[in-house]
Short mmCIF file of C-alpha atoms in Angstrom, two decimals:
data_model
loop_
_atom_site.label_atom_id
_atom_site.label_comp_id
_atom_site.label_asym_id
_atom_site.label_seq_id
_atom_site.Cartn_x
_atom_site.Cartn_y
_atom_site.Cartn_z
CA MET Z 26 89.79 -19.78 96.44
CA THR Z 27 92.49 -21.80 96.33
CA PHE Z 28 95.76 -20.91 97.73
CA ASP Z 29 97.31 -20.12 94.25
CA SER Z 30 94.34 -17.84 94.07
CA ILE Z 31 95.61 -15.58 96.96
CA SER Z 32 97.37 -12.36 94.99
CA LEU Z 33 100.76 -11.27 96.76
CA PRO Z 34 102.51 -8.11 96.02
CA GLU Z 35 105.61 -7.34 94.42
CA VAL Z 36 108.33 -7.69 96.74
CA ALA Z 37 111.30 -8.30 94.80
CA ASN Z 38 113.01 -4.47 95.37
CA LEU Z 39 112.29 -4.61 99.08
CA VAL Z 40 115.30 -4.29 101.15
CA VAL Z 41 115.15 -7.16 103.93
CA GLY Z 42 116.96 -6.65 107.42
CA ILE Z 43 117.95 -9.20 109.72
CA LEU Z 44 118.71 -8.29 112.87
CA GLY Z 45 120.56 -10.95 114.75
CA GLY Z 46 121.43 -12.27 111.54
CA THR Z 47 124.70 -13.18 112.88
CA GLY Z 48 122.80 -16.30 114.42
CA ASP Z 49 121.89 -19.60 112.74
CA GLN Z 50 118.45 -18.49 112.19
CA GLY Z 51 118.97 -15.46 110.76
CA LYS Z 52 122.00 -16.48 108.73
CA GLY Z 53 120.30 -19.09 107.38
CA LEU Z 54 116.96 -16.67 106.57
CA ALA Z 55 119.97 -13.76 104.99
CA TYR Z 56 121.56 -16.34 102.95
CA ARG Z 57 118.34 -17.71 101.20
CA PHE Z 58 116.84 -13.79 100.84
CA ALA Z 59 120.28 -13.06 99.20
CA ARG Z 60 120.54 -16.49 96.55
CA ALA Z 61 116.67 -15.63 95.86
CA GLY Z 62 117.78 -12.41 94.63
CA GLN Z 63 116.65 -10.15 97.24
CA ARG Z 64 118.59 -7.02 98.98
CA VAL Z 65 120.03 -7.98 102.22
CA VAL Z 66 120.94 -6.47 105.57
CA VAL Z 67 122.44 -8.23 108.12
CA GLY Z 68 122.67 -6.62 111.17
CA SER Z 69 124.05 -6.96 114.34
CA ARG Z 70 125.01 -5.59 118.25
CA SER Z 71 128.36 -4.67 116.70
CA ALA Z 72 128.64 -3.29 112.97
CA GLU Z 73 131.86 -5.32 112.91
CA ARG Z 74 130.27 -8.51 113.23
CA GLY Z 75 127.39 -7.28 110.58
CA VAL Z 76 129.80 -6.68 107.75
CA GLU Z 77 131.65 -9.92 108.92
CA ALA Z 78 129.06 -12.10 108.63
CA ALA Z 79 127.52 -10.39 105.38
CA ALA Z 80 130.94 -10.72 103.67
CA ALA Z 81 130.52 -14.72 104.63
CA ILE Z 82 127.09 -14.75 102.72
CA ALA Z 83 128.01 -12.48 100.07
CA ALA Z 84 130.40 -15.27 98.93
CA MET Z 85 128.33 -18.52 99.80
CA PRO Z 86 126.54 -20.69 96.59
CA GLY Z 87 124.66 -19.20 94.47
CA VAL Z 88 124.26 -15.41 95.68
CA THR Z 89 122.57 -12.78 93.37
CA GLY Z 90 121.57 -10.67 95.33
CA MET Z 91 123.93 -7.40 97.45
CA VAL Z 92 124.11 -8.15 101.70
CA THR Z 93 125.58 -5.56 103.36
CA GLY Z 94 126.53 -5.52 106.96
CA ALA Z 95 125.87 -3.29 109.99
CA ALA Z 96 124.83 -2.50 113.47
CA ASN Z 97 121.31 -3.50 113.92
CA PRO Z 98 119.69 0.65 114.60
CA ALA Z 99 121.64 1.14 111.11
CA ALA Z 100 120.56 -2.10 109.78
CA ALA Z 101 116.62 -1.37 110.81
CA GLU Z 102 117.36 2.05 109.08
CA ALA Z 103 118.29 0.49 105.79
CA SER Z 104 115.54 -2.03 105.61
CA ASP Z 105 112.26 -2.20 103.92
CA VAL Z 106 110.86 -5.28 105.86
CA VAL Z 107 113.13 -5.98 109.06
CA ILE Z 108 112.88 -9.70 110.40
CA VAL Z 109 113.52 -10.23 114.31
CA ALA Z 110 116.16 -13.26 114.46
CA VAL Z 111 117.57 -11.93 118.28
CA PRO Z 112 118.60 -14.32 120.95
CA TRP Z 113 115.08 -14.79 122.68
CA GLU Z 114 116.85 -13.43 126.47
CA GLY Z 115 118.18 -10.20 124.76
CA HIS Z 116 114.82 -10.08 122.95
CA ALA Z 117 112.47 -6.92 124.41
CA ASP Z 118 116.08 -4.85 125.13
CA THR Z 119 116.96 -5.18 121.11
CA VAL Z 120 113.50 -4.33 119.85
CA ALA Z 121 112.85 -1.71 122.31
CA GLY Z 122 115.71 0.15 121.26
CA LEU Z 123 114.90 0.42 117.70
CA ARG Z 124 111.46 2.25 118.21
CA GLN Z 125 111.78 4.65 116.02
CA PRO Z 126 113.88 3.14 113.10
CA LEU Z 127 111.23 0.74 113.06
CA ALA Z 128 108.49 2.83 112.96
CA GLY Z 129 106.13 2.19 109.95
CA LYS Z 130 107.78 -0.74 108.68
CA VAL Z 131 106.98 -4.46 108.23
CA VAL Z 132 108.62 -6.21 111.64
CA VAL Z 133 108.69 -9.71 110.65
CA ASP Z 134 109.30 -12.03 114.34
CA CYS Z 135 110.61 -15.25 114.24
CA VAL Z 136 111.90 -15.95 117.63
CA ASN Z 137 111.03 -18.97 119.85
CA PRO Z 138 111.04 -17.88 123.72
CA LEU Z 139 111.64 -21.98 124.71
CA GLY Z 140 113.43 -23.37 127.77
CA PHE Z 141 115.43 -26.61 127.81
CA ASP Z 142 115.91 -28.96 130.59
CA ALA Z 143 117.35 -32.70 131.13
CA LYS Z 144 113.65 -33.64 129.53
CA GLY Z 145 114.55 -31.21 126.56
CA PRO Z 146 112.92 -28.55 124.99
CA TYR Z 147 109.53 -26.66 126.37
CA PRO Z 148 108.02 -23.43 125.60
CA LEU Z 149 108.33 -20.12 128.00
CA ARG Z 150 105.61 -18.04 129.54
CA VAL Z 151 106.01 -14.60 127.54
CA PRO Z 152 104.41 -12.19 129.87
CA GLU Z 153 102.72 -10.71 126.45
CA GLY Z 154 101.88 -13.70 125.55
CA SER Z 155 104.36 -14.87 122.45
CA ALA Z 156 107.38 -13.03 121.14
CA ALA Z 157 105.41 -11.44 118.51
CA GLU Z 158 103.23 -9.66 120.90
CA GLN Z 159 105.85 -8.32 122.96
CA THR Z 160 107.28 -6.97 120.00
CA GLU Z 161 103.92 -5.54 118.62
CA SER Z 162 103.98 -3.59 122.64
CA LEU Z 163 106.90 -2.25 121.79
CA LEU Z 164 106.45 -1.26 118.75
CA PRO Z 165 103.10 0.52 118.33
CA GLU Z 166 104.09 2.78 114.97
CA SER Z 167 105.45 -0.69 112.97
CA ARG Z 168 103.62 -3.37 111.23
CA VAL Z 169 103.92 -6.42 113.31
CA CYS Z 170 103.92 -9.95 111.82
CA ALA Z 171 105.32 -13.49 113.07
CA ALA Z 172 106.84 -15.93 110.51
CA PHE Z 173 109.71 -17.86 109.69
CA HIS Z 174 109.32 -19.74 112.98
CA HIS Z 175 109.96 -23.78 112.01
CA VAL Z 176 112.55 -23.20 109.16
CA SER Z 177 115.18 -25.59 109.38
CA ALA Z 178 118.48 -23.54 110.79
CA ALA Z 179 120.46 -25.99 109.17
CA LEU Z 180 118.69 -26.54 105.84
CA LEU Z 181 118.34 -22.67 105.34
CA ALA Z 182 122.47 -23.15 105.83
CA ASP Z 183 122.93 -26.11 103.30
CA PRO Z 184 124.35 -24.81 100.00
CA ALA Z 185 123.56 -28.13 98.41
CA VAL Z 186 119.77 -27.21 99.58
CA ASP Z 187 117.97 -26.18 96.25
CA ARG Z 188 114.72 -26.05 97.59
CA VAL Z 189 113.10 -25.32 101.37
CA GLU Z 190 110.24 -27.65 101.08
CA VAL Z 191 108.16 -26.33 103.99
CA ASP Z 192 105.29 -23.60 104.51
CA VAL Z 193 106.09 -20.58 106.17
CA LEU Z 194 103.15 -19.57 109.02
CA VAL Z 195 102.39 -15.46 108.52
CA LEU Z 196 100.37 -14.51 111.52
CA GLY Z 197 99.62 -10.81 111.88
CA ASP Z 198 96.63 -8.45 111.80
CA ASP Z 199 97.59 -6.07 108.86
CA ARG Z 200 96.80 -7.69 105.54
CA ASP Z 201 98.95 -5.83 103.58
CA ALA Z 202 102.36 -6.37 105.59
CA VAL Z 203 100.99 -10.17 105.91
CA GLY Z 204 100.68 -10.58 102.36
CA VAL Z 205 104.18 -8.51 101.74
CA VAL Z 206 105.60 -11.72 104.31
CA SER Z 207 103.71 -14.22 102.26
CA ALA Z 208 105.85 -13.07 99.57
CA LEU Z 209 108.65 -12.91 100.63
CA ALA Z 210 108.76 -16.29 101.74
CA GLY Z 211 107.88 -17.09 98.39
CA ARG Z 212 110.47 -15.98 97.36
CA ILE Z 213 112.73 -18.98 98.23
CA PRO Z 214 112.51 -22.35 96.40
CA GLY Z 215 109.92 -24.46 97.78
CA MET Z 216 108.82 -21.89 100.65
CA ARG Z 217 104.91 -20.79 100.83
CA GLY Z 218 104.20 -17.90 102.94
CA VAL Z 219 100.52 -19.36 104.78
CA TYR Z 220 98.46 -17.07 106.56
CA ALA Z 221 98.21 -18.61 109.71
CA GLY Z 222 95.77 -16.25 111.80
CA ARG Z 223 96.04 -12.91 114.01
CA LEU Z 224 98.96 -12.08 116.01
CA ARG Z 225 97.38 -13.21 119.51
CA ASN Z 226 97.70 -16.43 118.07
CA ALA Z 227 101.36 -16.64 117.31
CA ALA Z 228 102.44 -18.19 121.10
CA GLN Z 229 101.23 -21.97 119.47
CA VAL Z 230 103.43 -20.82 116.79
CA GLU Z 231 106.18 -20.14 118.03
CA ALA Z 232 105.91 -22.83 120.93
CA LEU Z 233 105.47 -25.41 118.09
CA THR Z 234 109.65 -25.17 117.54
CA ALA Z 235 109.29 -27.41 121.02
CA ASN Z 236 108.19 -30.11 119.70
CA LEU Z 237 109.91 -29.95 116.08
CA ILE Z 238 112.68 -30.37 117.89
CA ALA Z 239 111.22 -33.39 119.90
CA ILE Z 240 110.77 -34.91 116.16
CA ASN Z 241 114.34 -34.37 114.95
CA ARG Z 242 116.01 -36.00 118.04
CA ARG Z 243 113.57 -38.90 117.91
CA TYR Z 244 113.96 -39.16 114.08
CA GLN Z 245 117.22 -37.35 113.30
CA ALA Z 246 115.38 -35.09 110.78
CA HIS Z 247 115.00 -31.46 109.85
CA ALA Z 248 111.50 -31.32 110.58
CA GLY Z 249 109.12 -28.23 109.56
CA ILE Z 250 105.72 -28.59 108.58
CA ARG Z 251 103.62 -28.33 105.48
CA ILE Z 252 99.85 -27.36 105.74
CA THR Z 253 97.73 -30.16 103.60
CA ASP Z 254 94.85 -29.46 101.21
CA LEU Z 255 96.03 -25.93 100.25
CA ASP Z 256 96.44 -26.44 96.14
CA MET T 17 117.58 -43.52 112.07
CA THR T 18 114.59 -42.63 109.43
CA PHE T 19 110.58 -42.91 110.08
CA ASP T 20 110.14 -46.61 108.39
CA SER T 21 112.47 -47.81 110.82
CA ILE T 22 110.58 -46.52 113.92
CA SER T 23 108.77 -50.69 114.46
CA LEU T 24 105.27 -49.97 116.34
CA PRO T 25 103.24 -52.60 117.94
CA GLU T 26 100.07 -54.39 116.15
CA VAL T 27 97.83 -52.90 117.16
CA ALA T 28 94.93 -54.23 114.94
CA ASN T 29 93.35 -56.37 117.39
CA LEU T 30 92.90 -53.37 120.20
CA VAL T 31 89.13 -51.95 121.14
CA VAL T 32 89.12 -48.45 120.39
CA GLY T 33 86.13 -46.61 122.61
CA ILE T 34 85.85 -43.17 121.96
CA LEU T 35 84.31 -40.68 124.19
CA GLY T 36 81.90 -38.23 122.53
CA GLY T 37 81.82 -40.41 119.55
CA THR T 38 78.52 -38.79 118.60
CA GLY T 39 80.46 -35.30 118.27
CA ASP T 40 82.17 -34.44 114.90
CA GLN T 41 85.43 -35.06 115.62
CA GLY T 42 84.83 -38.70 117.55
CA LYS T 43 82.42 -39.80 115.10
CA GLY T 44 84.68 -39.16 112.13
CA LEU T 45 87.43 -41.04 113.99
CA ALA T 46 84.86 -43.97 114.83
CA TYR T 47 84.33 -44.14 111.02
CA ARG T 48 87.93 -44.60 109.61
CA PHE T 49 89.12 -46.79 112.51
CA ALA T 50 85.81 -48.84 111.70
CA ARG T 51 86.58 -48.25 107.75
CA ALA T 52 90.57 -49.62 108.70
CA GLY T 53 88.62 -52.96 110.48
CA GLN T 54 89.18 -52.23 113.76
CA ARG T 55 86.37 -53.26 116.57
CA VAL T 56 84.84 -49.53 117.78
CA VAL T 57 82.81 -49.09 120.67
CA VAL T 58 81.12 -45.30 120.41
CA GLY T 59 80.86 -43.97 124.02
CA SER T 60 78.09 -41.21 124.73
CA ARG T 61 76.74 -39.71 127.50
CA SER T 62 73.17 -41.68 126.66
CA ALA T 63 73.97 -45.16 125.95
CA GLU T 64 70.80 -44.77 123.79
CA ARG T 65 72.35 -41.70 121.47
CA GLY T 66 75.42 -43.98 121.15
CA VAL T 67 74.05 -47.31 120.12
CA GLU T 68 72.69 -44.84 117.20
CA ALA T 69 75.61 -43.34 116.18
CA ALA T 70 77.25 -46.62 116.54
CA ALA T 71 74.70 -48.05 113.96
CA ALA T 72 74.75 -45.21 111.22
CA ILE T 73 78.58 -45.23 111.30
CA ALA T 74 78.43 -49.05 110.64
CA ALA T 75 76.03 -48.66 107.77
CA MET T 76 78.93 -45.88 106.23
CA PRO T 77 80.82 -46.85 103.35
CA GLY T 78 83.41 -49.25 103.59
CA VAL T 79 83.22 -49.98 107.25
CA THR T 80 84.63 -53.55 108.12
CA GLY T 81 85.03 -53.57 112.23
CA MET T 82 83.02 -54.51 113.95
CA VAL T 83 81.24 -50.93 115.68
CA THR T 84 78.83 -50.87 118.84
CA GLY T 85 77.03 -47.96 121.03
CA ALA T 86 77.12 -47.63 124.98
CA ALA T 87 76.99 -44.59 127.49
CA ASN T 88 80.70 -43.71 127.99
CA PRO T 89 81.84 -45.83 131.28
CA ALA T 90 80.90 -48.90 129.46
CA ALA T 91 82.35 -47.83 126.32
CA ALA T 92 85.89 -47.05 128.60
CA GLU T 93 84.82 -50.46 130.38
CA ALA T 94 84.97 -52.18 126.89
CA SER T 95 88.03 -51.25 125.53
CA ASP T 96 91.44 -51.64 125.02
CA VAL T 97 92.14 -47.80 124.07
CA VAL T 98 90.30 -44.73 124.71
CA ILE T 99 90.07 -41.77 122.88
CA VAL T 100 88.84 -38.25 124.79
CA ALA T 101 86.40 -36.71 122.17
CA VAL T 102 83.97 -34.58 124.54
CA PRO T 103 83.31 -31.01 124.06
CA TRP T 104 86.13 -29.23 126.07
CA GLU T 105 83.28 -27.83 128.35
CA GLY T 106 82.50 -31.13 129.84
CA HIS T 107 85.98 -32.27 129.47
CA ALA T 108 87.11 -31.95 133.21
CA ASP T 109 83.76 -33.96 134.58
CA THR T 110 83.29 -36.45 131.85
CA VAL T 111 87.01 -37.60 132.60
CA ALA T 112 87.51 -37.76 135.89
CA GLY T 113 83.91 -39.63 136.40
CA LEU T 114 86.02 -42.74 134.20
CA ARG T 115 89.24 -42.44 136.10
CA GLN T 116 88.41 -46.51 137.51
CA PRO T 117 87.21 -47.97 133.65
CA LEU T 118 90.44 -46.20 132.17
CA ALA T 119 92.70 -47.49 134.69
CA GLY T 120 95.45 -49.19 133.19
CA LYS T 121 94.77 -48.40 129.43
CA VAL T 122 95.93 -45.91 126.66
CA VAL T 123 93.57 -43.04 127.08
CA VAL T 124 94.03 -40.67 124.29
CA ASP T 125 93.06 -37.00 124.68
CA CYS T 126 91.99 -35.06 121.05
CA VAL T 127 90.21 -32.11 122.48
CA ASN T 128 91.41 -28.68 121.76
CA PRO T 129 90.60 -26.11 123.95
CA LEU T 130 89.56 -23.08 122.58
CA GLY T 131 87.39 -19.72 122.12
CA PHE T 132 85.65 -17.84 119.36
CA ASP T 133 84.82 -14.25 119.31
CA ALA T 134 84.48 -11.49 116.54
CA LYS T 135 88.09 -12.06 115.92
CA GLY T 136 88.06 -15.89 115.31
CA PRO T 137 89.34 -18.59 117.51
CA TYR T 138 91.84 -18.29 120.07
CA PRO T 139 93.21 -20.78 122.59
CA LEU T 140 91.81 -20.64 126.00
CA ARG T 141 93.80 -20.52 129.04
CA VAL T 142 94.28 -24.19 131.06
CA PRO T 143 95.00 -24.37 134.85
CA GLU T 144 96.88 -27.95 133.92
CA GLY T 145 98.53 -26.42 131.01
CA SER T 146 96.62 -28.57 128.45
CA ALA T 147 93.64 -30.62 128.26
CA ALA T 148 95.83 -33.47 127.52
CA GLU T 149 97.47 -32.58 130.58
CA GLN T 150 94.44 -31.94 132.93
CA THR T 151 93.50 -35.43 131.58
CA GLU T 152 96.80 -36.92 133.13
CA SER T 153 95.98 -35.42 136.24
CA LEU T 154 92.46 -36.65 136.64
CA LEU T 155 93.50 -40.22 135.81
CA PRO T 156 96.78 -40.83 137.69
CA GLU T 157 96.03 -44.55 136.85
CA SER T 158 96.14 -44.48 132.99
CA ARG T 159 98.64 -44.05 130.15
CA VAL T 160 97.74 -40.97 128.34
CA CYS T 161 98.77 -39.51 125.17
CA ALA T 162 97.53 -36.88 123.21
CA ALA T 163 96.69 -36.95 119.62
CA PHE T 164 94.32 -36.54 116.50
CA HIS T 165 93.87 -32.55 116.91
CA HIS T 166 94.20 -31.10 113.68
CA VAL T 167 92.21 -34.33 111.70
CA SER T 168 89.48 -32.41 110.20
CA ALA T 169 86.75 -33.43 111.40
CA ALA T 170 84.90 -32.72 107.77
CA LEU T 171 87.07 -35.40 106.10
CA LEU T 172 87.10 -37.73 108.15
CA ALA T 173 83.48 -37.98 107.55
CA ASP T 174 83.43 -38.03 103.87
CA PRO T 175 83.38 -41.55 102.04
CA ALA T 176 84.31 -40.19 99.20
CA VAL T 177 88.21 -39.64 100.69
CA ASP T 178 90.12 -42.62 100.44
CA ARG T 179 93.65 -41.17 102.44
CA VAL T 180 93.41 -38.88 104.73
CA GLU T 181 96.45 -37.26 103.76
CA VAL T 182 97.81 -35.93 107.40
CA ASP T 183 100.31 -36.41 109.88
CA VAL T 184 98.91 -37.31 113.39
CA LEU T 185 101.26 -35.18 116.14
CA VAL T 186 101.66 -37.90 119.16
CA LEU T 187 102.66 -36.61 122.68
CA GLY T 188 103.03 -38.51 125.52
CA ASP T 189 105.82 -39.64 128.54
CA ASP T 190 104.82 -43.22 128.14
CA ARG T 191 106.55 -44.90 124.98
CA ASP T 192 104.96 -47.72 124.62
CA ALA T 193 101.35 -45.71 124.91
CA VAL T 194 102.80 -43.20 121.84
CA GLY T 195 103.73 -46.73 120.18
CA VAL T 196 100.84 -47.77 120.32
CA VAL T 197 98.89 -44.29 119.49
CA SER T 198 101.15 -44.32 116.44
CA ALA T 199 100.21 -47.69 115.41
CA LEU T 200 96.62 -47.06 115.43
CA ALA T 201 97.14 -43.62 113.21
CA GLY T 202 99.14 -45.47 110.97
CA ARG T 203 96.02 -47.90 110.65
CA ILE T 204 93.81 -44.99 108.59
CA PRO T 205 95.26 -44.68 105.26
CA GLY T 206 96.94 -41.39 104.61
CA MET T 207 97.83 -41.03 108.04
CA ARG T 208 100.90 -41.46 110.18
CA GLY T 209 101.57 -41.06 113.93
CA VAL T 210 104.62 -39.03 114.57
CA TYR T 211 105.73 -38.61 118.17
CA ALA T 212 106.22 -34.80 118.86
CA GLY T 213 107.20 -34.56 122.19
CA ARG T 214 106.11 -34.71 125.88
CA LEU T 215 102.96 -34.60 127.40
CA ARG T 216 104.28 -30.72 128.87
CA ASN T 217 104.37 -30.08 125.30
CA ALA T 218 100.30 -30.71 124.23
CA ALA T 219 98.97 -27.34 124.98
CA GLN T 220 100.67 -25.49 121.45
CA VAL T 221 99.54 -28.67 119.43
CA GLU T 222 95.85 -28.19 120.96
CA ALA T 223 95.93 -24.74 120.11
CA LEU T 224 97.79 -25.10 116.85
CA THR T 225 93.93 -25.80 116.00
CA ALA T 226 92.94 -22.21 116.05
CA ASN T 227 95.94 -21.15 113.37
CA LEU T 228 94.57 -24.17 111.39
CA ILE T 229 90.95 -22.84 111.57
CA ALA T 230 92.23 -19.49 110.08
CA ILE T 231 93.89 -21.22 107.34
CA ASN T 232 90.17 -22.47 106.93
CA ARG T 233 88.67 -19.39 106.92
CA ARG T 234 90.96 -17.72 104.62
CA TYR T 235 91.83 -20.37 102.13
CA GLN T 236 88.29 -22.19 102.08
CA ALA T 237 90.60 -25.41 102.89
CA HIS T 238 90.15 -28.06 105.16
CA ALA T 239 94.09 -28.28 106.39
CA GLY T 240 96.18 -30.40 108.27
CA ILE T 241 100.11 -30.54 108.68
CA ARG T 242 102.81 -32.74 107.08
CA ILE T 243 105.66 -33.19 108.80
CA THR T 244 108.66 -32.75 106.45
CA ASP T 245 111.96 -34.27 106.50
CA LEU T 246 110.26 -37.53 107.42
CA ASP T 247 110.81 -40.30 105.12
#
């Protein structure tokens, strides 16, 4: 079995909601999905800021998908797949408040719980194990995956970057949901979604972002990862 | 600053010791270093098994460096740089017993503390944070780094594989030691040593091996990683 022989579902018609879509990572992902032709709803704590961000993204080069904005609950309601890209500080509260609109949906956590001090970045301890497992515990009716942790927000947001050449590690216990998320990653040129284990193995994937930041600082790069020996 | 402009020290004359050199990972690394022309000492709990493994490696295709075997303490004594590749179960005991011969030396921990159950691999909790930090706490006079976690033992051991196309994440707080380890990784064709943060960020690098095992099982691969945007 090779990477290419893993069949993925058709996802072009799914609406992608992005909670925290006004932050760097959320906005960057919203842009790339809209540029890939996906229908995108940008969620924010305030509907007004969501609408503003959506208008800004819709005006960016190459966007072909419709982009609208809303408050987080309405964005969750309107979407088929919902990416959680809120700051770690408000993560639990935001997620817990959306249990109803997110029930039954594929929810993709991409949050990296990191701290920073004089020595640089380091992973924060999360009682549930990881941000993704916290989401899983708060959304028992949702199909929770983790993905999109290592994608440079700077590259996502740069219209001159045609291809985002990285692998997205997709974690989850629901195989169909993992397939949907992997297929979505594959909609962005250069990106591949690679299944990388169950949700209980999400903590180190989130924490690895600290290492990528250290790499970026040493080499002045926008580091991501590729998995080798997958063709 | 680009990856290539990071200057690395000359390491061709250093003797590389490998504790646990009779295990899969240790033997594979010993082979690759010997094939790169490095002088290698294979350490084992028993001197006899170390000598046997060394003879087997010396007879493998392409080996140009001298390979000898010894008990772990003698291997540590005889080497400039010492790679710890012992099973996690005996890690603390083995390392603690070698404080004297490892004093002042560059010690490279490549151990992945993993558990396995019906759901597959998962990271074990380590009181010190990571195997590498455990080593650091047991060897206060050594210059401890972490590296070589994600290199497939199967690829290392396969003489038909000319180039091992992976990046080795090198972690450590001693910048010169990190340079030595990165340069050693670079001696193996296809491999790059990439600085990836301080030792306090080693846990997730060790644990990521669980994700690579999940990838290997899903895609029947020998997965490793490459860091993108480093040229």
